[in-house]
PDB file of C-alpha atoms and ligand atoms in Angstrom:
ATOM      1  CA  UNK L   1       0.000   0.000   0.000  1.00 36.00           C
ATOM      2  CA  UNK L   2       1.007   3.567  -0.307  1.00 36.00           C
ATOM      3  CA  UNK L   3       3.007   4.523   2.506  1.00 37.00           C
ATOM      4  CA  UNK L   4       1.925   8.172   2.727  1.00 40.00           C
ATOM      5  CA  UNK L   5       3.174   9.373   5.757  1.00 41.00           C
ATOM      6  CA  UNK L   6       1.120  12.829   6.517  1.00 41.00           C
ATOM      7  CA  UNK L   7      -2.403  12.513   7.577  1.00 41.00           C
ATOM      8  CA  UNK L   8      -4.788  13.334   4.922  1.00 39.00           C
ATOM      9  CA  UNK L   9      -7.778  13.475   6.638  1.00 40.00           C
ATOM     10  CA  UNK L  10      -8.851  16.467   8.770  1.00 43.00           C
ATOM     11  CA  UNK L  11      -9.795  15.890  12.404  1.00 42.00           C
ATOM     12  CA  UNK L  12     -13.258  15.817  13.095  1.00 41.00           C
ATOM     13  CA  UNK L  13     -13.124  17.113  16.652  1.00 41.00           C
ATOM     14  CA  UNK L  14     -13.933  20.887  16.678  1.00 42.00           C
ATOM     15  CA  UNK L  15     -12.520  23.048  19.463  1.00 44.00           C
ATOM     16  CA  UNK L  16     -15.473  23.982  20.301  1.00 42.00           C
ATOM     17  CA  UNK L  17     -13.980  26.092  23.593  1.00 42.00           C
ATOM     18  CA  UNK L  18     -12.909  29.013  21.190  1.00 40.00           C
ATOM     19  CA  UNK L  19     -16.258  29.744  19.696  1.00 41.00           C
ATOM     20  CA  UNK L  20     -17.908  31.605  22.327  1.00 43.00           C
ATOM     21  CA  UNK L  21     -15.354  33.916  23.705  1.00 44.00           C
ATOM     22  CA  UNK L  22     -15.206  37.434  22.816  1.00 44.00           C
ATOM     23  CA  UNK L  23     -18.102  39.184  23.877  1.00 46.00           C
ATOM     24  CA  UNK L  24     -16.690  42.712  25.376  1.00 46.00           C
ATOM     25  CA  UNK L  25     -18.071  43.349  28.860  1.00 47.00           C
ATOM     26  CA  UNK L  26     -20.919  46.156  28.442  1.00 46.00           C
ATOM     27  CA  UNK L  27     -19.768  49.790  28.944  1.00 47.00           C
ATOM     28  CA  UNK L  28     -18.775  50.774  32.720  1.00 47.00           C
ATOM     29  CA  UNK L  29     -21.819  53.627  32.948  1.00 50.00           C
ATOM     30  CA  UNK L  30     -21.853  52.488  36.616  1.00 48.00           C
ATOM     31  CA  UNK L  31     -20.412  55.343  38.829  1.00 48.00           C
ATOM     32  CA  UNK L  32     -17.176  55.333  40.296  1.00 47.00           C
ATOM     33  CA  UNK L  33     -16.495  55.093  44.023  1.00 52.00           C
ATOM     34  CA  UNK L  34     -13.938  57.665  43.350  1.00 50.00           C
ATOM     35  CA  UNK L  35     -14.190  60.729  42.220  1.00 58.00           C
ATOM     36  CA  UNK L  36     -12.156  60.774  38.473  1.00 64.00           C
ATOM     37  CA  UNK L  37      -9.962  63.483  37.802  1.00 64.00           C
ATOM     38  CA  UNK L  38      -8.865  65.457  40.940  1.00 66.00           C
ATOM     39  CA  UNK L  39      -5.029  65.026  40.925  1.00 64.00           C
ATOM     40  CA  UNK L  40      -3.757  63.807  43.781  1.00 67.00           C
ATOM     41  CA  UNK L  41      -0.960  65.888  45.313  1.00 72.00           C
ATOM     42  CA  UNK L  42       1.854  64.390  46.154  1.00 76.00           C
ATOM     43  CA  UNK L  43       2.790  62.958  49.976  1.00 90.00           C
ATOM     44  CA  UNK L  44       5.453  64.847  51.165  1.00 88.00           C
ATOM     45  CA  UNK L  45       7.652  64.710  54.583  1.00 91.00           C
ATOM     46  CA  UNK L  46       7.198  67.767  56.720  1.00 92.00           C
ATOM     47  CA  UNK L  47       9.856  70.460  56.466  1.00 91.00           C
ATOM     48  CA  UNK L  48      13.327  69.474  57.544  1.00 93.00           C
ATOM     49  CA  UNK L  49      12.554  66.229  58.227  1.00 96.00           C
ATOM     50  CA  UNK L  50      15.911  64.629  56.623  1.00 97.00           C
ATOM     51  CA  UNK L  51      17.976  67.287  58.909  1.00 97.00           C
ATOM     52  CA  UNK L  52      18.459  65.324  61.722  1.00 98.00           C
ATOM     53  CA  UNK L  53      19.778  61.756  59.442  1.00 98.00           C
ATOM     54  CA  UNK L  54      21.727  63.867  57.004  1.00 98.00           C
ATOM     55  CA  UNK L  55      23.822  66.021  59.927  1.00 98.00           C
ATOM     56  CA  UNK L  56      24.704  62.287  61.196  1.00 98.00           C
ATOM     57  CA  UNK L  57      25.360  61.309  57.359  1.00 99.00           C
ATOM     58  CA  UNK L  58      27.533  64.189  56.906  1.00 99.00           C
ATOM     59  CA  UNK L  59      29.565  63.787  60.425  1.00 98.00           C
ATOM     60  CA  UNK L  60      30.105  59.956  59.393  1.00 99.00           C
ATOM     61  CA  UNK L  61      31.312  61.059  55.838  1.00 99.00           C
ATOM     62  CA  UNK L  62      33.859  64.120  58.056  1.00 98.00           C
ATOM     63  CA  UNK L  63      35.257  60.812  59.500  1.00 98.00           C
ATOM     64  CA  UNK L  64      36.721  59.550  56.535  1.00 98.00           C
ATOM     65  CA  UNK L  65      39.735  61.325  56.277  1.00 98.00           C
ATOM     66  CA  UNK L  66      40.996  60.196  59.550  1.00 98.00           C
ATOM     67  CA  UNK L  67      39.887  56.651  58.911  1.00 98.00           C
ATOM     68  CA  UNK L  68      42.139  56.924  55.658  1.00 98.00           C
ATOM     69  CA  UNK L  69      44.994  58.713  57.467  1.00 98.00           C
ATOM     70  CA  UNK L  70      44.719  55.787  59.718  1.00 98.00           C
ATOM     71  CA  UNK L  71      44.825  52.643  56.967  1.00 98.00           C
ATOM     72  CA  UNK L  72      47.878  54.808  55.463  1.00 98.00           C
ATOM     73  CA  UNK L  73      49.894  55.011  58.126  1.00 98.00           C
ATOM     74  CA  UNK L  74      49.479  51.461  58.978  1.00 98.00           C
ATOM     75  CA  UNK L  75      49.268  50.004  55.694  1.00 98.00           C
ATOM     76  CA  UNK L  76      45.601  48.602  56.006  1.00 98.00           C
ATOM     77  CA  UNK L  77      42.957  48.233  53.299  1.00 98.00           C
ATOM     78  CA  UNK L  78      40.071  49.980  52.861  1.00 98.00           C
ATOM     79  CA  UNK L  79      37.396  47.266  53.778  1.00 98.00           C
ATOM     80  CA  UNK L  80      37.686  45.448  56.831  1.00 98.00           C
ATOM     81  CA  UNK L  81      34.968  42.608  56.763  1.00 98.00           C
ATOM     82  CA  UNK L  82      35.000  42.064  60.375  1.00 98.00           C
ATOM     83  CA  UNK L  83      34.289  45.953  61.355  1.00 98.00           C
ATOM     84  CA  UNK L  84      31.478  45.678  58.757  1.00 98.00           C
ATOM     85  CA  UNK L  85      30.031  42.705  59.968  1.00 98.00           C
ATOM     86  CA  UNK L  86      30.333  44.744  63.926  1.00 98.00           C
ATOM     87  CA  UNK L  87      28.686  47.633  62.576  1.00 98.00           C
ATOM     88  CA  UNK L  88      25.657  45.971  60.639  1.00 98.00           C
ATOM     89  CA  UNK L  89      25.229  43.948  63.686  1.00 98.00           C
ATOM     90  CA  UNK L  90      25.271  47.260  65.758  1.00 98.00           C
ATOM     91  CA  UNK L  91      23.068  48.901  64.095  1.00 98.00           C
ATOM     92  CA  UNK L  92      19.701  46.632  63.860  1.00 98.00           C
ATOM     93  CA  UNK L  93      20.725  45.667  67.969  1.00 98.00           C
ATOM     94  CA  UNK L  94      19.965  49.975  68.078  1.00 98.00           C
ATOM     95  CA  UNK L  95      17.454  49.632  65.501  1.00 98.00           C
ATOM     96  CA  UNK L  96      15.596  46.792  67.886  1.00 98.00           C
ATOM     97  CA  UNK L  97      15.860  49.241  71.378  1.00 98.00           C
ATOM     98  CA  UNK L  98      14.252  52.142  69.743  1.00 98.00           C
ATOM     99  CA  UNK L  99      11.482  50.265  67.140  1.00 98.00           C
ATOM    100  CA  UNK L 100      13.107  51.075  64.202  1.00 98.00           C
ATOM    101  CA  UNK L 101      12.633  49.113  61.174  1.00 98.00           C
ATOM    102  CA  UNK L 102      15.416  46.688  60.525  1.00 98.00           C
ATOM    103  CA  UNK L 103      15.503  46.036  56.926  1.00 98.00           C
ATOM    104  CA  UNK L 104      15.615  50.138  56.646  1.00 98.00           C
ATOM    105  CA  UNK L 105      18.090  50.773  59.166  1.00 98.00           C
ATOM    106  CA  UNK L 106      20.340  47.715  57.311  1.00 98.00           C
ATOM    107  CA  UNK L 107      19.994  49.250  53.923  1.00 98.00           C
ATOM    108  CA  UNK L 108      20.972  52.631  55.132  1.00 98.00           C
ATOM    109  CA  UNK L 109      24.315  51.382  57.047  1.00 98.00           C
ATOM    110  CA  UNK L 110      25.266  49.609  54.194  1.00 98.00           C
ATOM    111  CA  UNK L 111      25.198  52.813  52.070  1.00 98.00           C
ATOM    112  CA  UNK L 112      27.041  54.294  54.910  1.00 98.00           C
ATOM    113  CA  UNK L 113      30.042  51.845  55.415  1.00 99.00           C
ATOM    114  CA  UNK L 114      29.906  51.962  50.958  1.00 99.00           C
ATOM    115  CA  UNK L 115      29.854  55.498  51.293  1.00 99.00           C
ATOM    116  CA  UNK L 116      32.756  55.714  53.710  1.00 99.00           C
ATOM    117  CA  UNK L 117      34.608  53.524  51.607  1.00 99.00           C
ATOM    118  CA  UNK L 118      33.814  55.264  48.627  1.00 99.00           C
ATOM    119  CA  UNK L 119      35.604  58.539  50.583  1.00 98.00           C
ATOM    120  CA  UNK L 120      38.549  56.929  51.861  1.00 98.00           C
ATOM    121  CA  UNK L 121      39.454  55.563  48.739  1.00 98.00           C
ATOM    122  CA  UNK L 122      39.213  58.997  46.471  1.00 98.00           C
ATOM    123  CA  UNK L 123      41.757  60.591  49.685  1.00 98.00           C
ATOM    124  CA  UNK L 124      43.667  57.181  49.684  1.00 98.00           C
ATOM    125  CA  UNK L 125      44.260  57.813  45.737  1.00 98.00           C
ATOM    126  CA  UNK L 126      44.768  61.634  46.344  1.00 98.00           C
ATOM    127  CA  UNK L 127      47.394  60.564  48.436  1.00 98.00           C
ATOM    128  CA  UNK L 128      49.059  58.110  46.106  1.00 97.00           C
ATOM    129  CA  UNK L 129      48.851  60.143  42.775  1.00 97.00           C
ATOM    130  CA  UNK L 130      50.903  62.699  45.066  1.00 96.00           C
ATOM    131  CA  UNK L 131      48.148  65.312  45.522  1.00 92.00           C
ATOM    132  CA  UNK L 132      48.660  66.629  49.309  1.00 90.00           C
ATOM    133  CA  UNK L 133      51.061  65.760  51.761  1.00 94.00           C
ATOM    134  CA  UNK L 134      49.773  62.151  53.088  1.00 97.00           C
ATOM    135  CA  UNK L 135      50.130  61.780  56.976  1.00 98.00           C
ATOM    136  CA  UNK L 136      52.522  60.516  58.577  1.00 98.00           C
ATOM    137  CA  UNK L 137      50.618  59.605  62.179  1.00 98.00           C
ATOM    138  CA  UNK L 138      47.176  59.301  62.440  1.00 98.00           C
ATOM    139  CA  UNK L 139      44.717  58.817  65.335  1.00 98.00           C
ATOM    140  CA  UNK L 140      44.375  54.794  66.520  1.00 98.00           C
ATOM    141  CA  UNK L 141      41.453  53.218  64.721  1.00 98.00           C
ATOM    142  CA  UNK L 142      40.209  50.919  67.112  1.00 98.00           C
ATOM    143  CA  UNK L 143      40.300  53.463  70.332  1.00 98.00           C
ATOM    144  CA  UNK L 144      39.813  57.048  68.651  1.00 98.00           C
ATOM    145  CA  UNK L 145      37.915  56.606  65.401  1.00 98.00           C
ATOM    146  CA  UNK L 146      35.748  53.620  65.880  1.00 98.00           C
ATOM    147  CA  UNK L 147      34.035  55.223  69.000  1.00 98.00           C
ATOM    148  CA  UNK L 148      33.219  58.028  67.217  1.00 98.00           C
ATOM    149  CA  UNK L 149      31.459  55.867  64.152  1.00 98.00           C
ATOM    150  CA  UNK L 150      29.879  53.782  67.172  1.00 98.00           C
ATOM    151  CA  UNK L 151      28.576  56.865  69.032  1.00 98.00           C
ATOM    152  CA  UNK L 152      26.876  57.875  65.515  1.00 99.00           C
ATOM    153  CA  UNK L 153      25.495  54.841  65.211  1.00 99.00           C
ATOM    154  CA  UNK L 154      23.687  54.990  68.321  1.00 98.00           C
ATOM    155  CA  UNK L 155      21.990  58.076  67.338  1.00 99.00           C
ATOM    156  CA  UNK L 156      21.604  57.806  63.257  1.00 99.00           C
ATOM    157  CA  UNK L 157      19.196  54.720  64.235  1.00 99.00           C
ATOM    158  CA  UNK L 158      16.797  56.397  66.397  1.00 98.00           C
ATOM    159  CA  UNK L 159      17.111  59.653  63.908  1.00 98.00           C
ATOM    160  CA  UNK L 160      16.199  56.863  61.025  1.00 98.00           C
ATOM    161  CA  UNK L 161      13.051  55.215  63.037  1.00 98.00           C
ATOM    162  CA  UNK L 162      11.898  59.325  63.063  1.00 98.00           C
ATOM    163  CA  UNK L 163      11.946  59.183  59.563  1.00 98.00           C
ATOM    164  CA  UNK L 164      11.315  55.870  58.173  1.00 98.00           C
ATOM    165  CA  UNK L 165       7.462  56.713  57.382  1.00 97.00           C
ATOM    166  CA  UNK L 166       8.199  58.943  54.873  1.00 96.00           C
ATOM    167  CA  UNK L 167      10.444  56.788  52.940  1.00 96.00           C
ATOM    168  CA  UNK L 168       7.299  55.543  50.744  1.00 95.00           C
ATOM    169  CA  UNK L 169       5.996  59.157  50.471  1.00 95.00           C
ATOM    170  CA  UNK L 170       5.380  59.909  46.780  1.00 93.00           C
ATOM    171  CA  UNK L 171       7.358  63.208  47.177  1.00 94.00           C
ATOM    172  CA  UNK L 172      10.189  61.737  49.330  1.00 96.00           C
ATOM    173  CA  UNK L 173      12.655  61.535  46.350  1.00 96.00           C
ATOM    174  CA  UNK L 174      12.174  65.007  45.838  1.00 94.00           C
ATOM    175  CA  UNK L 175      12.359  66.597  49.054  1.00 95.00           C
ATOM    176  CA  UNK L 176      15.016  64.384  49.979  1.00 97.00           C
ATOM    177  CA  UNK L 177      17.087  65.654  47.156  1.00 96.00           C
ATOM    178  CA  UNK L 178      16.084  69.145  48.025  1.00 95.00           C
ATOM    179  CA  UNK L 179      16.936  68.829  51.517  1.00 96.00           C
ATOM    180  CA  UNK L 180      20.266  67.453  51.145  1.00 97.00           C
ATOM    181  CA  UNK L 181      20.913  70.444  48.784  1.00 96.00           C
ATOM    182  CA  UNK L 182      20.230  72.392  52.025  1.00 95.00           C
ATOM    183  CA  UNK L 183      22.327  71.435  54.371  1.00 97.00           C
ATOM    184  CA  UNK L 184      25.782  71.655  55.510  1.00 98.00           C
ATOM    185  CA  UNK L 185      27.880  69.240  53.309  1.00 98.00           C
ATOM    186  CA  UNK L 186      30.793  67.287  54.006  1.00 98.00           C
ATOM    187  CA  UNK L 187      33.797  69.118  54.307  1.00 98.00           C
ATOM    188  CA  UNK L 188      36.010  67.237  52.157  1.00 98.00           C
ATOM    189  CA  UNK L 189      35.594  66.894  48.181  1.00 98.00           C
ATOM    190  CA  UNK L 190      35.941  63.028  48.817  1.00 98.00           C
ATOM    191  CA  UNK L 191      32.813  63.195  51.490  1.00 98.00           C
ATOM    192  CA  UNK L 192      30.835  65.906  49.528  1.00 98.00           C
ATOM    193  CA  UNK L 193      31.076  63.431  46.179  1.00 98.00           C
ATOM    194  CA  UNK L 194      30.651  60.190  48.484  1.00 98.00           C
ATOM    195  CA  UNK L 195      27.174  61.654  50.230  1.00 98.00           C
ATOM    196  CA  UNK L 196      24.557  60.877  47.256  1.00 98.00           C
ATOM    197  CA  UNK L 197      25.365  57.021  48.374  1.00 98.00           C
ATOM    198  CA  UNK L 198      24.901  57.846  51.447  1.00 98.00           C
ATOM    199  CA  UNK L 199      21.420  58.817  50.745  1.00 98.00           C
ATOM    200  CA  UNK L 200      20.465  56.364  48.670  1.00 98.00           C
ATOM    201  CA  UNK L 201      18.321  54.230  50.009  1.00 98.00           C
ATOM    202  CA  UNK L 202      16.302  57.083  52.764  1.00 98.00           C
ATOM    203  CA  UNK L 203      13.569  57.020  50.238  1.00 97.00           C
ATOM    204  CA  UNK L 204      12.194  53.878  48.891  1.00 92.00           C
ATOM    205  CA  UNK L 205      10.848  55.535  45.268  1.00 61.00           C
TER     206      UNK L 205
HETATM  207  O1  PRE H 301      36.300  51.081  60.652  1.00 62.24           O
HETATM  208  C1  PRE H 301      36.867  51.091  59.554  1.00 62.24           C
HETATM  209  O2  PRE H 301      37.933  50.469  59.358  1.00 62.24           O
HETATM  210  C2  PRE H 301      36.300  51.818  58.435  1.00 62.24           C
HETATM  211  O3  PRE H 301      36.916  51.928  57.392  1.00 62.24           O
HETATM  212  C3  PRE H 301      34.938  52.360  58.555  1.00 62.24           C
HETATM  213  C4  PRE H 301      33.920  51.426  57.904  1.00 62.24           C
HETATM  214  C5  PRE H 301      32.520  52.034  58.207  1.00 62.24           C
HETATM  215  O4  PRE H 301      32.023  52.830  57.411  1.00 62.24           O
HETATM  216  O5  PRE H 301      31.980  51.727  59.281  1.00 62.24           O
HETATM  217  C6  PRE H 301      34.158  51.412  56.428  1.00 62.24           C
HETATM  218  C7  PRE H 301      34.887  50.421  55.826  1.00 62.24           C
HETATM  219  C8  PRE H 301      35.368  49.234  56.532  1.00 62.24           C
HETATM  220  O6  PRE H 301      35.229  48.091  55.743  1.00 62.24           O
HETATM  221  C9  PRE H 301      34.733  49.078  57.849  1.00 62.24           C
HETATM  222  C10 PRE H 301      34.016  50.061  58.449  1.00 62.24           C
END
């Protein structure tokens, strides 16, 4: 017989499924709960509220020089894992005595250690392109600078938990931006260029 190899014949099943679909729903005439049309304006923190975080920001940022000064004079590196993992742990124990919210108050120190970093390392190169005299002694890390970072750590948190409400505010971005525009800034280029990561994650849109 003829091997043919394609069917030939067409199926007699009909999908019948796709015959009765497509009726548009009928025209919404039905009123609205809500009113259409009024824009709504935009959720905004109240005046100055950033102040308080972005002083602290900008103190932690000041620090940055003598943390560098520090790592030069003793030959360390930039990151220290171990002092990270001491200050992220510090800073949702604070976060948990004054009911702030721990995933915000992690997200924020970890743009403030990258931040820091991110300042050190633009004085650190300063210093080894041979712009500025580098330092030759420096304060002690562990017993001068450290309790400095640690005593703003215990008061960015609770200045955090004052804000953290706003953070989903539809004109936080804004404000924010216009606020840290505002203030006092760092006083070194490297801290002044490292502060919009410091920032970054105050406002969640
Ligand atoms: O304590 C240090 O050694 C710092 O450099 C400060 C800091 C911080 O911002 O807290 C930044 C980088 C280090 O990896 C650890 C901590």
């Amino acid at each position: 017989c003829g091997g043919s190899v394609a069917a030939t014949s067409a199926t007699s099943g009909v999908p019948a499924s796709l015959t009765s679909s497509g009726t548009p729903p009928s025209s919404p005439d039905v009123p609205t709960a809500v009113p259409a049309g009024q824009p709504t304006p935009a959720d905004v923190p109240p005046e100055g509220a950033f102040d308080p975080v972005l002083a602290l920001m900008v103190q932690r940022l000041d620090t940055a020089d003598t943390v560098a000064a520090a790592k030069w004079v003793t030959q360390q590196p930039v990151t220290d894992p171990a002092r990270e993992a001491v200050v992220l742990a510090a800073a949702p124990a604070r976060a948990e005595q004054v009911g702030a919210d721990l995933d915000y108050v992690t997200a924020v120190f970890g743009d403030q250690i990258t931040a820091n970093k991110q300042a050190q390392q633009q004085i650190l190169d300063g210093w080894t392109a041979g712009s500025g005299t580098p330092p030759t002694t420096a304060p002690d890390l562990a017993t001068q600078v450290r309790p400095v970072l640690d005593r703003i750590t215990t008061d960015l948190v609770p200045a955090l938990a004052a804000v953290q409400d706003y953070r989903d505010d539809s004109g936080c971005a804004k404000f924010l931006a216009d606020d840290v525009a505002s203030v006092p800034p760092p006083a070194s280029d490297a801290g002044r260029a490292a502060l919009p990561t410091a920032v970054a994650h105050l406002c969640d849109g």
